[in-house]
Amino acid sequence: MTVAFVLDRAAAVLTLAGPHRPRAGKAMGDLCILEDASVAVSDDGRIAWVGSAHNLDVPGDPPRIDCRGKTILPAFADAHTHLVYAGARKDELEMRLAGADYEAILAAGGGILHTVEATRAAGEDALVAATLARIDRMRRAGTTTFEIKSGYGLDLATELRQLRAARRLSDEHGVRVRTTCLAAHAFPEDVRAGRRSRDAFVDEVCDTILPAVARENLADYADVFCDRGAFSVEEARRVLERARGLGLELRVHANELGPTGGAALAAELGAVTADHLLFVDDDDRTRLRAAKVTAVLLPGTSLVLGKPFADGRAFVEAGVPVAVATDSNPGSCAIESLALVLALACYGNRLSPAEAIVATTHNAACTLGLAHEVGRIEPTMAADLVVLATDDYRDLVYHAGSPLIEAVYSRGRRVDRPADETASP
Ligand code: NIG
Ligand code: FE
């Protein structure tokens, strides 16, 4: 093993050292901080060593990058995004700011269905290019691991194209991506117009789209938008059971618009995550905890849609592991910076800064089956790191939105600046 470089003498290294499982309750605030510490990165892009700077013990004389006065933490993992899409919906943003309601826009055939039209018309290369541009901005804001959902096709060809585009981001561009088939995201136009029944579309998802996705190994997870104005609990159960039978793990859009039973369904089916969760009660939290479902909170969406924030404190106190993600999508929240959303999780969901860091790193990685790879700073883990220009991580919340992120590494390579500048560490 050769050490490529050392991030030396940081004021603080947030290692998050500890077990691979998601953190809940008091453990959600465990950052396991080392002071005056160094991190050595091997030339295969892994953490070679981490510890007190004066104990640094690595072979050879690798370049040292002076990190005095700075903080090093694991790069962020975004556990809920809809990043592969064509077009934008900025007109809808203005409509909502003028008082229109997200659900009313969707019910009138706008919203998600506008993006479906644009995405059906886009080729795979165009989808890859548009998504890479988004990912480039997100990496500069500290995110190096991405969950990406389909759901803007609502037909076989386009759902497959979205998922292939997402896979190409990892196969051809080295981005760490986990994919989710969200074919049950909305009912397509022919169902709205009454030319096809809701059941017939659910049949298509179960009998055609999911089996094709599984056959080509295009998705790691399946998801359903189980909510008011979208899929009912019974429709969602059919889709999720079928997906599970095909070997996919489950994530569920649940209880965003009303207390619709999606969270209980996620617990019943043993989903990995239930996401949004604005309208839940103590029973839901007890069920989620018992079923070991991680609550994925999306405070950017609450902010953009002018909705309440999920009660993050109640999840922590109930012992439900919490992750926080952007939900980045063309409609309900196009925010790309998980660093900013981390701050919103404090101000909106009432997480502490330490809990919000665990929620955007280790816990998020756990929901993606990547806890052995990212989310903590320990030897053999990938060198996916953020260097902050401050000695106090709480500045991410205190000075939310300020440009505190000085460097971002993915597998030991800088990913926060244009390609021609990436030669040196
Ligand atoms: O998670 N809730 C459903 N899906 C997305 C919104 C997608 C869109 O508006 O395009 C969400 O908020
Ligand atoms: Fe979403």
PDB file of N, CA and C and ligand atoms in Angstrom, residues 80 82 89 92 96 102 106 111-113 115 149 152 182 185 225 227 230 253 256-257 275-276 298 301 305 327 329-333, ligand 1:
ATOM      1  N   HIS A  80     -31.872  10.151  -1.232  1.00  0.00           N
ATOM      2  CA  HIS A  80     -33.182  10.279  -1.906  1.00  0.00           C
ATOM      3  C   HIS A  80     -33.085  11.405  -2.928  1.00  0.00           C
ATOM      4  N   HIS A  82     -34.156  12.462  -7.291  1.00  0.00           N
ATOM      5  CA  HIS A  82     -34.794  12.153  -8.586  1.00  0.00           C
ATOM      6  C   HIS A  82     -33.977  12.921  -9.630  1.00  0.00           C
ATOM      7  N   ARG A  89     -39.015  23.040 -14.196  1.00  0.00           N
ATOM      8  CA  ARG A  89     -40.395  23.481 -13.915  1.00  0.00           C
ATOM      9  C   ARG A  89     -40.383  24.786 -13.131  1.00  0.00           C
ATOM     10  N   GLU A  92     -43.662  26.549 -12.598  1.00  0.00           N
ATOM     11  CA  GLU A  92     -44.425  26.031 -11.461  1.00  0.00           C
ATOM     12  C   GLU A  92     -43.949  26.643 -10.143  1.00  0.00           C
ATOM     13  N   ARG A  96     -46.423  28.485  -7.634  1.00  0.00           N
ATOM     14  CA  ARG A  96     -46.571  28.148  -6.207  1.00  0.00           C
ATOM     15  C   ARG A  96     -46.297  29.353  -5.326  1.00  0.00           C
ATOM     16  N   TYR A 102     -49.119  22.495  -4.692  1.00  0.00           N
ATOM     17  CA  TYR A 102     -48.427  21.407  -5.394  1.00  0.00           C
ATOM     18  C   TYR A 102     -49.401  20.312  -5.814  1.00  0.00           C
ATOM     19  N   LEU A 106     -50.554  19.001  -9.628  1.00  0.00           N
ATOM     20  CA  LEU A 106     -50.443  17.591 -10.032  1.00  0.00           C
ATOM     21  C   LEU A 106     -51.806  17.056 -10.487  1.00  0.00           C
ATOM     22  N   GLY A 111     -47.142  19.385 -13.009  1.00  0.00           N
ATOM     23  CA  GLY A 111     -46.198  18.782 -12.071  1.00  0.00           C
ATOM     24  C   GLY A 111     -45.424  17.630 -12.670  1.00  0.00           C
ATOM     25  N   ILE A 112     -45.449  16.490 -11.989  1.00  0.00           N
ATOM     26  CA  ILE A 112     -44.671  15.318 -12.403  1.00  0.00           C
ATOM     27  C   ILE A 112     -44.930  15.003 -13.887  1.00  0.00           C
ATOM     28  N   LEU A 113     -46.186  15.143 -14.336  1.00  0.00           N
ATOM     29  CA  LEU A 113     -46.506  14.748 -15.717  1.00  0.00           C
ATOM     30  C   LEU A 113     -45.828  15.641 -16.753  1.00  0.00           C
ATOM     31  N   THR A 115     -42.749  16.768 -16.370  1.00  0.00           N
ATOM     32  CA  THR A 115     -41.403  16.208 -16.469  1.00  0.00           C
ATOM     33  C   THR A 115     -41.430  14.882 -17.215  1.00  0.00           C
ATOM     34  N   LYS A 149     -33.593   7.874  -8.336  1.00  0.00           N
ATOM     35  CA  LYS A 149     -34.829   7.174  -8.679  1.00  0.00           C
ATOM     36  C   LYS A 149     -35.230   7.451 -10.132  1.00  0.00           C
ATOM     37  N   TYR A 152     -39.941   9.268 -14.043  1.00  0.00           N
ATOM     38  CA  TYR A 152     -40.412  10.271 -14.995  1.00  0.00           C
ATOM     39  C   TYR A 152     -40.616   9.645 -16.377  1.00  0.00           C
ATOM     40  N   LEU A 182     -38.845   3.775  -9.553  1.00  0.00           N
ATOM     41  CA  LEU A 182     -40.040   4.458  -9.011  1.00  0.00           C
ATOM     42  C   LEU A 182     -41.080   4.576 -10.124  1.00  0.00           C
ATOM     43  N   HIS A 185     -44.809   6.347  -9.648  1.00  0.00           N
ATOM     44  CA  HIS A 185     -44.587   7.715  -9.138  1.00  0.00           C
ATOM     45  C   HIS A 185     -45.842   8.564  -9.341  1.00  0.00           C
ATOM     46  N   PHE A 225     -44.803   6.171  -4.711  1.00  0.00           N
ATOM     47  CA  PHE A 225     -45.339   7.404  -4.119  1.00  0.00           C
ATOM     48  C   PHE A 225     -46.707   7.047  -3.551  1.00  0.00           C
ATOM     49  N   ASP A 227     -49.440   8.063  -1.393  1.00  0.00           N
ATOM     50  CA  ASP A 227     -49.918   9.267  -0.706  1.00  0.00           C
ATOM     51  C   ASP A 227     -51.234   9.726  -1.304  1.00  0.00           C
ATOM     52  N   ALA A 230     -51.930  10.143  -5.069  1.00  0.00           N
ATOM     53  CA  ALA A 230     -50.990   9.291  -5.812  1.00  0.00           C
ATOM     54  C   ALA A 230     -51.460   7.842  -5.649  1.00  0.00           C
ATOM     55  N   HIS A 253     -42.106   6.498  -0.523  1.00  0.00           N
ATOM     56  CA  HIS A 253     -42.558   7.878  -0.311  1.00  0.00           C
ATOM     57  C   HIS A 253     -43.835   7.798   0.532  1.00  0.00           C
ATOM     58  N   GLU A 256     -46.423  12.177   3.160  1.00  0.00           N
ATOM     59  CA  GLU A 256     -45.961  13.544   2.885  1.00  0.00           C
ATOM     60  C   GLU A 256     -47.145  14.505   2.854  1.00  0.00           C
ATOM     61  N   LEU A 257     -48.241  14.056   2.247  1.00  0.00           N
ATOM     62  CA  LEU A 257     -49.364  14.960   2.013  1.00  0.00           C
ATOM     63  C   LEU A 257     -50.502  14.729   3.008  1.00  0.00           C
ATOM     64  N   ASP A 275     -39.860   7.631   3.561  1.00  0.00           N
ATOM     65  CA  ASP A 275     -39.327   8.958   3.277  1.00  0.00           C
ATOM     66  C   ASP A 275     -40.428  10.021   3.309  1.00  0.00           C
ATOM     67  N   HIS A 276     -40.060  11.225   3.714  1.00  0.00           N
ATOM     68  CA  HIS A 276     -40.935  12.401   3.894  1.00  0.00           C
ATOM     69  C   HIS A 276     -41.508  12.416   5.326  1.00  0.00           C
ATOM     70  N   LEU A 298     -36.780  15.039   4.457  1.00  0.00           N
ATOM     71  CA  LEU A 298     -36.483  15.832   3.262  1.00  0.00           C
ATOM     72  C   LEU A 298     -36.923  17.279   3.492  1.00  0.00           C
ATOM     73  N   THR A 301     -37.847  19.940   0.720  1.00  0.00           N
ATOM     74  CA  THR A 301     -39.162  19.868   0.090  1.00  0.00           C
ATOM     75  C   THR A 301     -40.209  20.604   0.931  1.00  0.00           C
ATOM     76  N   LEU A 305     -42.164  23.711  -0.734  1.00  0.00           N
ATOM     77  CA  LEU A 305     -43.621  23.601  -0.909  1.00  0.00           C
ATOM     78  C   LEU A 305     -44.401  24.352   0.169  1.00  0.00           C
ATOM     79  N   ASP A 327     -33.932  15.120  -1.792  1.00  0.00           N
ATOM     80  CA  ASP A 327     -35.119  14.901  -2.645  1.00  0.00           C
ATOM     81  C   ASP A 327     -34.951  15.600  -3.991  1.00  0.00           C
ATOM     82  N   ASN A 329     -35.220  17.167  -7.249  1.00  0.00           N
ATOM     83  CA  ASN A 329     -36.100  16.811  -8.366  1.00  0.00           C
ATOM     84  C   ASN A 329     -36.559  18.111  -9.024  1.00  0.00           C
ATOM     85  N   PRO A 330     -37.130  18.029 -10.232  1.00  0.00           N
ATOM     86  CA  PRO A 330     -37.437  19.283 -10.938  1.00  0.00           C
ATOM     87  C   PRO A 330     -38.625  20.050 -10.380  1.00  0.00           C
ATOM     88  N   GLY A 331     -39.400  19.433  -9.488  1.00  0.00           N
ATOM     89  CA  GLY A 331     -40.625  20.088  -9.046  1.00  0.00           C
ATOM     90  C   GLY A 331     -40.627  20.499  -7.589  1.00  0.00           C
ATOM     91  N   SER A 332     -40.774  19.520  -6.693  1.00  0.00           N
ATOM     92  CA  SER A 332     -41.043  19.865  -5.296  1.00  0.00           C
ATOM     93  C   SER A 332     -39.818  20.355  -4.542  1.00  0.00           C
ATOM     94  N   CYS A 333     -38.623  20.163  -5.100  1.00  0.00           N
ATOM     95  CA  CYS A 333     -37.405  20.663  -4.443  1.00  0.00           C
ATOM     96  C   CYS A 333     -36.214  20.431  -5.356  1.00  0.00           C
TER      97      CYS A 333
HETATM   98  O1  NIG B   1     -40.438  13.280  -3.523  1.00  0.00           O
HETATM   99  N1  NIG B   1     -43.518  13.112  -3.909  1.00  0.00           N
HETATM  100  C1  NIG B   1     -43.284  12.683  -5.032  1.00  0.00           C
HETATM  101  N2  NIG B   1     -42.190  12.817  -5.750  1.00  0.00           N
HETATM  102  C2  NIG B   1     -41.261  13.872  -5.611  1.00  0.00           C
HETATM  103  C3  NIG B   1     -41.666  15.059  -6.401  1.00  0.00           C
HETATM  104  C4  NIG B   1     -41.408  14.852  -7.799  1.00  0.00           C
HETATM  105  C5  NIG B   1     -41.806  15.999  -8.675  1.00  0.00           C
HETATM  106  O2  NIG B   1     -42.564  16.917  -8.278  1.00  0.00           O
HETATM  107  O3  NIG B   1     -41.326  15.971  -9.823  1.00  0.00           O
HETATM  108  C6  NIG B   1     -40.984  14.165  -4.159  1.00  0.00           C
HETATM  109  O4  NIG B   1     -41.262  15.246  -3.647  1.00  0.00           O
END
